[in-house]
XYZ file of C-alpha atoms in Angstrom:
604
model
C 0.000 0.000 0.000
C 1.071 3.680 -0.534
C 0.595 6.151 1.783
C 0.953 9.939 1.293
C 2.349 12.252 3.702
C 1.500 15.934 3.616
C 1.134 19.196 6.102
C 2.075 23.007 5.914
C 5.627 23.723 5.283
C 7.579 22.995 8.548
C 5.147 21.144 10.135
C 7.660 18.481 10.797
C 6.409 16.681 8.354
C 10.080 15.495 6.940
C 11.284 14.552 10.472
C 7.841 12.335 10.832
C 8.706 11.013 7.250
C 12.337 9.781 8.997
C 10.715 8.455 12.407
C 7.877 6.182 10.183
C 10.659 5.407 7.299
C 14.374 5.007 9.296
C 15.542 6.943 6.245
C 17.776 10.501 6.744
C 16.386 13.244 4.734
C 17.433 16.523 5.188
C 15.404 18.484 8.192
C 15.146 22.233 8.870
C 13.537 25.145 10.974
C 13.073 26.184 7.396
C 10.027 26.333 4.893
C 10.696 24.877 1.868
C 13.265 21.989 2.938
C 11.318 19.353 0.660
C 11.591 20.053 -2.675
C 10.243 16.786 -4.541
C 8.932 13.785 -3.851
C 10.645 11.529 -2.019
C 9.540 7.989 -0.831
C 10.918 5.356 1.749
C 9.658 1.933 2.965
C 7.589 1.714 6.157
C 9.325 0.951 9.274
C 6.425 -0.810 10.679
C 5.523 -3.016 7.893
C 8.501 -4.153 7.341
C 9.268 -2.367 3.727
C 5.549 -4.151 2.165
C 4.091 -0.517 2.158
C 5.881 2.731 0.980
C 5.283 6.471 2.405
C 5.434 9.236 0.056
C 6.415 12.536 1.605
C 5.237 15.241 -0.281
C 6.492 19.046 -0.554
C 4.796 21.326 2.373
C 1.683 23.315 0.582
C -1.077 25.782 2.821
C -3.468 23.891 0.087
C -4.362 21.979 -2.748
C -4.932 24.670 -5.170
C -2.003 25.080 -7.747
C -0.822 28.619 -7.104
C 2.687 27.554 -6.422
C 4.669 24.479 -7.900
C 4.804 22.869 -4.445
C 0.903 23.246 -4.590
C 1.277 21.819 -7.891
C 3.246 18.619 -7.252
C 0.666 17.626 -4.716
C -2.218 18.196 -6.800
C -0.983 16.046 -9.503
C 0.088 13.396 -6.888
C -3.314 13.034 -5.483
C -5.364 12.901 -8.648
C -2.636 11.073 -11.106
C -1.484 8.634 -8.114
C -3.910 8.422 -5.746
C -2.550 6.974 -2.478
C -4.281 4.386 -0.468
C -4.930 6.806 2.140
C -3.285 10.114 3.188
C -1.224 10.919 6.847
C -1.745 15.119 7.487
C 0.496 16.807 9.570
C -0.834 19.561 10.939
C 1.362 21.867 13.073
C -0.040 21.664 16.746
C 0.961 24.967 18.083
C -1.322 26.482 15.228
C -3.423 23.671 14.342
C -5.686 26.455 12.784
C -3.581 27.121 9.967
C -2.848 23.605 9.560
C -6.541 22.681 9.172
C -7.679 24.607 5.493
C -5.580 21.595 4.069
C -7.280 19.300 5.928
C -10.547 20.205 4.890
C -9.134 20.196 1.114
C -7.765 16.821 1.538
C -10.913 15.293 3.189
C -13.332 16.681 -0.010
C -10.563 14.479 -1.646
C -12.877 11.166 -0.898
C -9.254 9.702 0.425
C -8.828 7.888 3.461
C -7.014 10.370 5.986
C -5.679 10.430 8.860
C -4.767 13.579 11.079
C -1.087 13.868 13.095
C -1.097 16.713 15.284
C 2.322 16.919 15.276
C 4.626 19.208 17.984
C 2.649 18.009 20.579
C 5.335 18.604 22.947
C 5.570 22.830 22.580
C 1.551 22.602 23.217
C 1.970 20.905 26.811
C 4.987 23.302 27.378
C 3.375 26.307 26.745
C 0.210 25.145 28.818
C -1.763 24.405 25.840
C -4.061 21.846 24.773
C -5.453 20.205 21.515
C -8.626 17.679 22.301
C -7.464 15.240 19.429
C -10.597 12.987 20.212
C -13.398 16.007 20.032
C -11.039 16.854 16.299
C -11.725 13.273 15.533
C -15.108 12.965 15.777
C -16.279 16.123 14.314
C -13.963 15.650 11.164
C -14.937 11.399 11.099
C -11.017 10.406 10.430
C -8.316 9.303 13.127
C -6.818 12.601 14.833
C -3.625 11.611 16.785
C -1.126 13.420 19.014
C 2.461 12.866 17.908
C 5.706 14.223 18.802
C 8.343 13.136 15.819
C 11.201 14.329 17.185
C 11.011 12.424 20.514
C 9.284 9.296 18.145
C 6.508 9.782 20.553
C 3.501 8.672 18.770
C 4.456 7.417 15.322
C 3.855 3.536 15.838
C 0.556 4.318 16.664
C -0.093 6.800 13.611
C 1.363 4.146 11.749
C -1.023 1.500 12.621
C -3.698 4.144 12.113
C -2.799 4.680 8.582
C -2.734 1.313 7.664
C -6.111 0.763 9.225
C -7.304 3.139 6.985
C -5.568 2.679 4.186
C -7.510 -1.020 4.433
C -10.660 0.019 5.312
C -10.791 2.472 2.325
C -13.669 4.228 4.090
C -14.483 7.961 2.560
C -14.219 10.529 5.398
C -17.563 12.036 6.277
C -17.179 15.563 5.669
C -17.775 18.484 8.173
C -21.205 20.906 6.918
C -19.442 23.241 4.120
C -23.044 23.883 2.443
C -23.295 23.833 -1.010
C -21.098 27.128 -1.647
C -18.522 26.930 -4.191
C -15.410 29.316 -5.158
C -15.001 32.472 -2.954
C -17.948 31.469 -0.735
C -16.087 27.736 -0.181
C -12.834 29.105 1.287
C -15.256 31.530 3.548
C -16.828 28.093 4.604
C -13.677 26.218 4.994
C -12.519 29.067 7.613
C -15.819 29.182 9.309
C -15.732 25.701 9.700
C -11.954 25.925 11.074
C -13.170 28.748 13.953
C -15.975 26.158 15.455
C -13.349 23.063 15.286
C -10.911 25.428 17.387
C -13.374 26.793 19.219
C -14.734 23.444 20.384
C -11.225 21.483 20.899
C -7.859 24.063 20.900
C -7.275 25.810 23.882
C -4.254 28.415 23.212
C -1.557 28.393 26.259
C 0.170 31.120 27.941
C 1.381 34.088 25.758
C 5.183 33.882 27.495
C 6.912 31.895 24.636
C 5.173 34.304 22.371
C 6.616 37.260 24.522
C 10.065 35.379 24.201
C 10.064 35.327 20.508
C 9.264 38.716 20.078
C 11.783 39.861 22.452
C 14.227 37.712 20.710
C 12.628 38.974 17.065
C 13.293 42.627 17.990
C 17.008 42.178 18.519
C 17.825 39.613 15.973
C 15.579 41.079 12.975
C 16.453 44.607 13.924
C 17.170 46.872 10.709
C 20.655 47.782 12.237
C 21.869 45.097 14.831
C 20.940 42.053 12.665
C 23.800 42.408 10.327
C 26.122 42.853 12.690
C 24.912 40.139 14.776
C 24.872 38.004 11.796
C 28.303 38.634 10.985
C 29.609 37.383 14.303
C 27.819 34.676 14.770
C 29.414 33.371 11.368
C 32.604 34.526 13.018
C 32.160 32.472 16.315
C 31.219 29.489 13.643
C 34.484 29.472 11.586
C 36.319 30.045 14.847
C 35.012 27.145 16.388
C 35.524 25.081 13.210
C 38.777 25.941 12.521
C 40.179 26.644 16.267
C 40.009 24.985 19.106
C 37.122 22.668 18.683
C 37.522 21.357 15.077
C 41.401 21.575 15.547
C 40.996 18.839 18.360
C 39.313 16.758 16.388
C 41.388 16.953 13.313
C 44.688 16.371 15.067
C 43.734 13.047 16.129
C 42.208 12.085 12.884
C 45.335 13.062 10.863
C 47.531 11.339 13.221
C 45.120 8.411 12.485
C 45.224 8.768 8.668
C 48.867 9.123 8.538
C 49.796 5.645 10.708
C 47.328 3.880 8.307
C 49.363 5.369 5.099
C 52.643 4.078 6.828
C 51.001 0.741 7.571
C 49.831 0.234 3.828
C 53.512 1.108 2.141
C 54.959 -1.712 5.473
C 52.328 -3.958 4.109
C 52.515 -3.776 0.779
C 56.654 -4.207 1.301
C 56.264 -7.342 3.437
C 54.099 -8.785 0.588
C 56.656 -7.983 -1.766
C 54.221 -6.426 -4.507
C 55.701 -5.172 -7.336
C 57.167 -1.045 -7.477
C 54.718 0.299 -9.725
C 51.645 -1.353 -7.234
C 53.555 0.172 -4.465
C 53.846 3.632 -6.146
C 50.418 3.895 -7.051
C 48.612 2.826 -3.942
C 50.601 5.047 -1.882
C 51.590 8.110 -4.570
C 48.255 7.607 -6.236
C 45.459 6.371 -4.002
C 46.586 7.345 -0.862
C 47.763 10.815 -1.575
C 44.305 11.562 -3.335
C 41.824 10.110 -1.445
C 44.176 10.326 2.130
C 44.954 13.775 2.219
C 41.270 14.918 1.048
C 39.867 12.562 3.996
C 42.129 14.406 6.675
C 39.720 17.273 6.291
C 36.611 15.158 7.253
C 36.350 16.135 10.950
C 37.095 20.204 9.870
C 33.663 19.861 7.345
C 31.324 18.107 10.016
C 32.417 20.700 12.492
C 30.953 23.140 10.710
C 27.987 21.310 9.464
C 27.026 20.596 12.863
C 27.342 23.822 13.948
C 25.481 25.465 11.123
C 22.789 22.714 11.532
C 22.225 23.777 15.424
C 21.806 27.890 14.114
C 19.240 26.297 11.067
C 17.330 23.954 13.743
C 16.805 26.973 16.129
C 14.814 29.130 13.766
C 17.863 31.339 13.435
C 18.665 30.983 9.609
C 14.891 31.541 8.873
C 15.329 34.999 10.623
C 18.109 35.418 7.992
C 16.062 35.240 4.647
C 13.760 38.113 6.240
C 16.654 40.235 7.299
C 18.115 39.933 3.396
C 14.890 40.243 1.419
C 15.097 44.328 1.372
C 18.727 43.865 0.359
C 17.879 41.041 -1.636
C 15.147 42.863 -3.411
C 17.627 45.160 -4.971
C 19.337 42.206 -7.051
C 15.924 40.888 -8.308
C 15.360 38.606 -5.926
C 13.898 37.926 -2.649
C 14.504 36.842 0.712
C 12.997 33.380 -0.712
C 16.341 32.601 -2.715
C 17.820 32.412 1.193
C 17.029 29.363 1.641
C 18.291 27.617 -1.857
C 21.525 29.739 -1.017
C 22.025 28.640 2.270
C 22.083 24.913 0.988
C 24.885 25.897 -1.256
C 27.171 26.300 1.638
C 26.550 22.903 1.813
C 26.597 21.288 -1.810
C 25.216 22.935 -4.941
C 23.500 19.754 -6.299
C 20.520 20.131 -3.492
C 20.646 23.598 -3.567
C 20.252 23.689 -7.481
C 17.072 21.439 -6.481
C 15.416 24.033 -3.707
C 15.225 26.584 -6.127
C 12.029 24.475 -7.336
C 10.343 26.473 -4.355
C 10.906 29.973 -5.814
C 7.581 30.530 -7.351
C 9.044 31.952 -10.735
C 10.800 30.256 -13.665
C 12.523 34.084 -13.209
C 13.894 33.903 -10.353
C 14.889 30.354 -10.056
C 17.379 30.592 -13.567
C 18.480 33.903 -11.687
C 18.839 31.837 -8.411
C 20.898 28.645 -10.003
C 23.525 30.873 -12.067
C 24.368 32.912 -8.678
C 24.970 29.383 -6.438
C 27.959 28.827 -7.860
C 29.061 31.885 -5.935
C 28.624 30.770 -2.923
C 31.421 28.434 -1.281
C 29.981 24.686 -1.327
C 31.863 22.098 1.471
C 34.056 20.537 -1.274
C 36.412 23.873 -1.207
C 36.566 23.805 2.182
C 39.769 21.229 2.387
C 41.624 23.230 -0.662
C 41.008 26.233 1.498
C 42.472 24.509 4.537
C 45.270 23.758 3.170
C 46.580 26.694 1.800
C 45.963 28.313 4.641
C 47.987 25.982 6.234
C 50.801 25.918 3.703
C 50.917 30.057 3.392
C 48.951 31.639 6.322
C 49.295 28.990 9.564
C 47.594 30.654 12.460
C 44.953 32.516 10.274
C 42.689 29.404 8.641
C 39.209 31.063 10.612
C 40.233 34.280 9.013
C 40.724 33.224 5.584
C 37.823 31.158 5.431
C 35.860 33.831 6.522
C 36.746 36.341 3.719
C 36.693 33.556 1.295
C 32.939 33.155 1.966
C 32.306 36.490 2.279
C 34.219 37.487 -1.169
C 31.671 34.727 -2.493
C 28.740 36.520 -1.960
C 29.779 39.924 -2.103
C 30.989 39.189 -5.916
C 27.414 37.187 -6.313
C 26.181 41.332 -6.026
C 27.859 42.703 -9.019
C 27.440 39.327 -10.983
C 23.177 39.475 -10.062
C 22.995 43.134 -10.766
C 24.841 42.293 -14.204
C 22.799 38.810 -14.792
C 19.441 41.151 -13.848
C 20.419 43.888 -16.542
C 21.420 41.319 -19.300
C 18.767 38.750 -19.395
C 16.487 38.703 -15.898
C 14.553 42.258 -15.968
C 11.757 42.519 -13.954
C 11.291 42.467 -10.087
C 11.164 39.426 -8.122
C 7.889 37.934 -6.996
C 5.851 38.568 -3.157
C 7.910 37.113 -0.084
C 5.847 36.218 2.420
C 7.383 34.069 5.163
C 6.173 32.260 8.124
C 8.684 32.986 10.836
C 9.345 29.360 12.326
C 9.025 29.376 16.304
C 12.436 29.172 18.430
C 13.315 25.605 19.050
C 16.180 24.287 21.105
C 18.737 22.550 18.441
C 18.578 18.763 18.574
C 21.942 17.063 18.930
C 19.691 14.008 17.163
C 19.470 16.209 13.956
C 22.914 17.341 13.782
C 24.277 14.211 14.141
C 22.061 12.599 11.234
C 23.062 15.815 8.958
C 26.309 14.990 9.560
C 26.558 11.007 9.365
C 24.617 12.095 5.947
C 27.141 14.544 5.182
C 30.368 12.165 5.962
C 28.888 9.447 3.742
C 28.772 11.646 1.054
C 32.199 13.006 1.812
C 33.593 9.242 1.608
C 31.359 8.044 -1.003
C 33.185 10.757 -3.097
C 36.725 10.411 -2.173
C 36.441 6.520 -2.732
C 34.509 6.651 -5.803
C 35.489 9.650 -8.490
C 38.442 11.027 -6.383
C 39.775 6.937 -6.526
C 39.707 6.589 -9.759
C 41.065 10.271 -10.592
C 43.950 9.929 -8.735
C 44.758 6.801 -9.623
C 44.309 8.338 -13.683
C 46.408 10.629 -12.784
C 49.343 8.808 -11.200
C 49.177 7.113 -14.745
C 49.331 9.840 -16.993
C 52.233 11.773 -15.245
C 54.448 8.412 -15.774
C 53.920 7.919 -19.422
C 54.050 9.919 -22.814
C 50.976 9.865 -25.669
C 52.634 6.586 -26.908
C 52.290 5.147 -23.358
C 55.931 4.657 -23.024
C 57.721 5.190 -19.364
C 59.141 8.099 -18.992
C 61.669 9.255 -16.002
C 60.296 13.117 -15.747
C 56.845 13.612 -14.787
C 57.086 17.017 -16.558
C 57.739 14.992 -19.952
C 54.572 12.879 -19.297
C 51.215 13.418 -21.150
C 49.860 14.778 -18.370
C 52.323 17.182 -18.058
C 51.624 18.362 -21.781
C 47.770 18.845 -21.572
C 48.354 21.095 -18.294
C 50.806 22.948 -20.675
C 47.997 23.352 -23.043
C 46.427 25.143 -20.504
C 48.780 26.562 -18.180
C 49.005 30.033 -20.443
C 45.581 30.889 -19.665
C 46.502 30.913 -15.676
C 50.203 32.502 -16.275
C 48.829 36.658 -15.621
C 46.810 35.293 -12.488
C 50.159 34.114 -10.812
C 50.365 29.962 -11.054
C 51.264 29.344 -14.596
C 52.789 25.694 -13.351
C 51.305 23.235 -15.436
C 50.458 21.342 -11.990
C 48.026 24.149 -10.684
C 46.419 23.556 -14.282
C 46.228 20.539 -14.049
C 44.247 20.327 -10.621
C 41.946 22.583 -11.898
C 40.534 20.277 -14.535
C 40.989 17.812 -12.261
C 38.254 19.879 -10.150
C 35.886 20.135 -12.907
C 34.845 16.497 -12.113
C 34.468 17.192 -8.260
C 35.823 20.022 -6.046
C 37.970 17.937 -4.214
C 39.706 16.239 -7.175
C 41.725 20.019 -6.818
C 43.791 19.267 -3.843
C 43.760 15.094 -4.441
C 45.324 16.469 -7.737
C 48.067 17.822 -6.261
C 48.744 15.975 -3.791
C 49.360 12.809 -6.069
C 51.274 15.637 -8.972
C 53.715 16.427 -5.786
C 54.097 12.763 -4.359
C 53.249 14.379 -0.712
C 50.388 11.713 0.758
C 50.221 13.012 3.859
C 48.430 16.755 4.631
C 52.162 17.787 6.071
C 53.842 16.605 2.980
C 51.439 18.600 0.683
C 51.534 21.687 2.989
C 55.432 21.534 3.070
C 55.480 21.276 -1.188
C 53.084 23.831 -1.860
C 54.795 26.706 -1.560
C 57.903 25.089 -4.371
C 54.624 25.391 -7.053
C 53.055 29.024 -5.593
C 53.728 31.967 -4.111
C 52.012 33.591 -1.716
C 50.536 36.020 -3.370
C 49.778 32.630 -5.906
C 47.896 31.362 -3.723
C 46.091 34.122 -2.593
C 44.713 34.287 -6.701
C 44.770 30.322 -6.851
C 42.358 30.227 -4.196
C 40.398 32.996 -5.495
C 39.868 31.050 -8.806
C 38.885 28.015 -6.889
C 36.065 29.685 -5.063
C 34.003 30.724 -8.393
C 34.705 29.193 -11.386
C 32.519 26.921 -12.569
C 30.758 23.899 -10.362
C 31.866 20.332 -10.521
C 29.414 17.830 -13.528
C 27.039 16.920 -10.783
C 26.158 20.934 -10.316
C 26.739 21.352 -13.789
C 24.026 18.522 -14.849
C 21.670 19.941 -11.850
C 21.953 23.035 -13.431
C 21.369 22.000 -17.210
C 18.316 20.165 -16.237
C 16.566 23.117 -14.140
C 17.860 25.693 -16.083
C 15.897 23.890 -19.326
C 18.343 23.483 -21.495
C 22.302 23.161 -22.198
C 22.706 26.301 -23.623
C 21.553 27.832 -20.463
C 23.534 25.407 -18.325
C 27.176 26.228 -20.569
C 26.384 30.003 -20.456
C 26.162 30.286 -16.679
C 29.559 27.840 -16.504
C 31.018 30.096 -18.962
C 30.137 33.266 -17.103
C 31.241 32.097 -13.467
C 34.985 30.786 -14.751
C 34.760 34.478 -16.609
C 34.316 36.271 -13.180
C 36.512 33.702 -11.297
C 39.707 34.476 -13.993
C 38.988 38.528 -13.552
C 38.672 38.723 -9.519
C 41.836 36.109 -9.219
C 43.194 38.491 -12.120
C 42.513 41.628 -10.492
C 43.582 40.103 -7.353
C 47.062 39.256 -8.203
C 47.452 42.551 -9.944
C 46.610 44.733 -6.635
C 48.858 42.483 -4.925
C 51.869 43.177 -7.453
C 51.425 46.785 -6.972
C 51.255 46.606 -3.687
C 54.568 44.799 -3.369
C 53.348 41.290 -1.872
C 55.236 38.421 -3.522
């Protein structure tokens, strides 16, 4: 059997989807976090029946995509019988689309999700009055304490068998204009009869808390060092810790592969390549791992408490000047993260305007695969300063995204961007439950890459810088094939500073994934450990090099999986090469620009 789940935008309706499915989608104090339709086997049947979870709509009529999606679900696929979540703390909201999806004629069943914020604030929501004046199963449910979800389970099942059409509440015969008018009025007497609001001191909180953190002139501010305190953290004394230990870890299991690989006696070139090729590459990429989930889980506690959503209200006015709205926020703030999903949320920008405008301007925006190139230089050319130089990479990210949108706006995207209207998500208190699963989700990914397309890259590479186009030996790397196609290139980087056919050469090597950059050179400059690499860097750049290298890095164009995101919600590979073409145009200029400032001013 298939069930559909659907609610309100942050209703909690993803984190129910994970409690009733095992499975880890993304979660966030944030409308819009569900993007398509995802499904996942039921937990307590075993796999036999599937839950869809569909994007978070205020109703069933197709004003916006996500609207849209679920309309065409319902009537194209019609689901054995549908699981609302309705958000608790304003079950009034919550219940227009429960009306909707009861005129349906589909079995439903009613979670009154956040159960746990109604007791708190002295509240109460008389589930079994709800059920009997709307004839379908109403149940209390907390998701992200699993309180509740076996039951709603078994509920939906039940239903889902029976097949029995709800009996609708008395909406009269009205249609159109005079429907919705019913549907509210019909709302009022439910809430009147069973919701009993509690005290008006969390509500007190949150304003309090609103005034200072949405204020026209502190927010910024505040903003800016709370992104501060982040990359501190990450790179200082907490994600230090943690990456001391790790590399220690990574670089007594490189020393016990080259003792066992000698005591089997395998054969030199074996020997070379699984310590020069595979474990320079994929090693010295996977020393960053604990430095990226330190700042995942810290950016995950700021999105779980409401805080980010703040964020996107604070930067629609200046948003509003680019052409877009404090809507794109949310798309952008997943592109700290990786562009692929980000390139994905843009579905929830209710313009085919604003999306294109949206996906050509992510690429700005640092993703988590830069982070270990940025690391490392830092490392290599500024050791004590790695929070600092994060931090103005990032920010030189998006303050070049300004000139780039007003430019993009002017070209081909007149127009103004569409209405924002956001629900403000309550304060919560961060889960350490939801940081952890962002981040297991986020490591797997890490690895998956690193032993997947940074394997076999650095292995290709080891390859090609020990033979010539005829595949003959040769005793020079720089006489090897590879050597020659970074040549090709390697004139086209010579007025930003690294004309070494080895910074070229990483740089393509990036164009299949980010991190392929650094597991590029750390296989072209035999150094397999992150100490080896830092201590051979500076014999390919100079300082000031590296200062332009790594202002390349953060904006030309996205690895193929962005690239193919991009092409398919852009509509077209014209669109997708264009915006490709126009990021590594602004990437060569501001690394340019940058390494000309820096010869005038006298830094080597």
């Amino acid at each position: 059997m298939t069930l559909a789940l659907l609610g309100n935008p942050n209703s909690g309706k993803t984190t129910l989807f994970n409690a009733m499915t095992g499975m880890r989608q993304h979660v966030g104090n944030f409308p819009g976090v569900t993007v398509e339709r995802v499904q996942g086997p039921l937990r307590l049947s075993k796999g036999a029946d599937v839950l869809v979870d569909l994007p978070g709509t205020y109703s069933l009529t197709a004003f916006s995509r996500e609207e849209a999606v679920c309309g065409e679900f319902l009537r194209e696929k019609p689901p054995d019988a549908i699981v609302n979540v309705v958000d608790a703390t304003c079950p009034a909201r919550g219940l227009y689309l429960t009306l909707q999806l009861l005129e349906t004629g589909l079995p439903v069943v009613v979670a009154m999700n956040l159960m746990d914020e109604v007791r708190a604030a002295g509240g109460r929501v008389d589930c079994r009055a709800l059920s009997r004046a709307l004839d379908v199963p109403v149940l209390p449910v907390c998701a992200a304490r699993n309180e509740g979800v076996e039951a709603l389970a078994r509920a939906a099942l039940a239903a889902a068998r029976e097949g029995r059409a709800p009996r609708l509440p008395d909406l009269g015969t009205a249609q159109g204009e005079a429907r919705i008018l019913a549907r509210y009025a019909c709302i009022d007497r439910l809430c009147a009869r069973a919701v009993a609001e509690g005290t008006s001191a969390a509500r007190r909180r949150t304003a309090a808390a609103d005034a200072v953190l949405t204020h026209r002139i502190w927010a910024f501010p505040i903003f800016l060092g709370v992104m501060g305190l982040v990359f501190f953290l990450t790179f200082g004394p907490l994600g230090g810790l943690l990456s001391q230990g790790f590399r220690r870890a990574l670089e007594g299991a490189g020393a016990l592969l080259e003792t066992a690989l000698a005591r089997m006696g395998a054969a030199d070139w074996l020997r070379a390549m699984m310590v020069e090729g595979v474990w320079a590459g994929v090693g010295c990429v996977l020393s960053f791992l604990p430095t990226i989930l330190t700042l995942f889980f810290l950016l995950s506690l700021l999105e779980d408490s409401g805080y980010m959503a703040r964020m996107a209200f604070v930067a629609d006015r200046a948003l509003r000047r680019l052409g877009l709205s404090g809507r794109s926020l949310a798309p952008a703030l997943l592109g700290f993260g990786c562009s692929v999903p980000a390139i994905l949320a843009t579905r929830t920008l209710p313009s085919r305007r604003d999306r294109q405008l949206t996906i050509l301007l992510i690429p700005f925006l640092s993703c988590s695969a830069k982070l270990p190139i940025y690391a490392m230089f830092a490392r290599a050319f500024f050791p004590g300063h790695a929070a600092r130089v994060m931090l103005l990479l990032y920010a030189l990210g998006v303050l070049l995204a300004v000139p780039a949108a007003l430019l993009l706006r002017g070209a081909a995207f007149p127009g103004e961007a569409q209405p924002f209207v956001l629900e403000l998500p309550a304060y919560r208190m961060p889960t350490l439950r939801a940081a952890w699963r962002l981040m297991r989700v986020r490591a797997a990914a890490f690895v998956r890459c690193a032993l997947t397309t940074l394997l076999l890259a650095s292995v290709a590479l080891w390859a090609l810088q020990r033979v010539d186009w005829a595949l003959r030996p040769v005793p020079d790397a720089a006489d090897s094939a590879l050597a020659a196609i970074g040549r090709a290139v390697a004139p086209l980087f010579a007025p930003l500073g690294f004309g070494d056919w080895r910074a070229a050469t990483a740089l393509l090597s990036g164009l299949l994934a980010k991190e392929g950059v650094l597991a590029a050179l750390s296989v072209l400059l035999a150094a397999p450990t992150e100490a080896a690499l830092s201590a051979a860097l500076p014999h390919v750049f100079t300082p000031l090099a590296a200062v332009s290298f790594l202002v390349f890095t953060l904006l030309y164009t996205p690895c193929m999986a962005a690239f193919a995101a991009a092409r398919r919600e852009l509509g077209g590979l014209r669109w997708a090469l264009g915006g490709a073409a126009f990021q590594t145009a602004v990437a060569w200029l501001a690394a340019c620009l940058t390494h000309c400032l820096g010869a005038i001013l006298g830094v080597s």
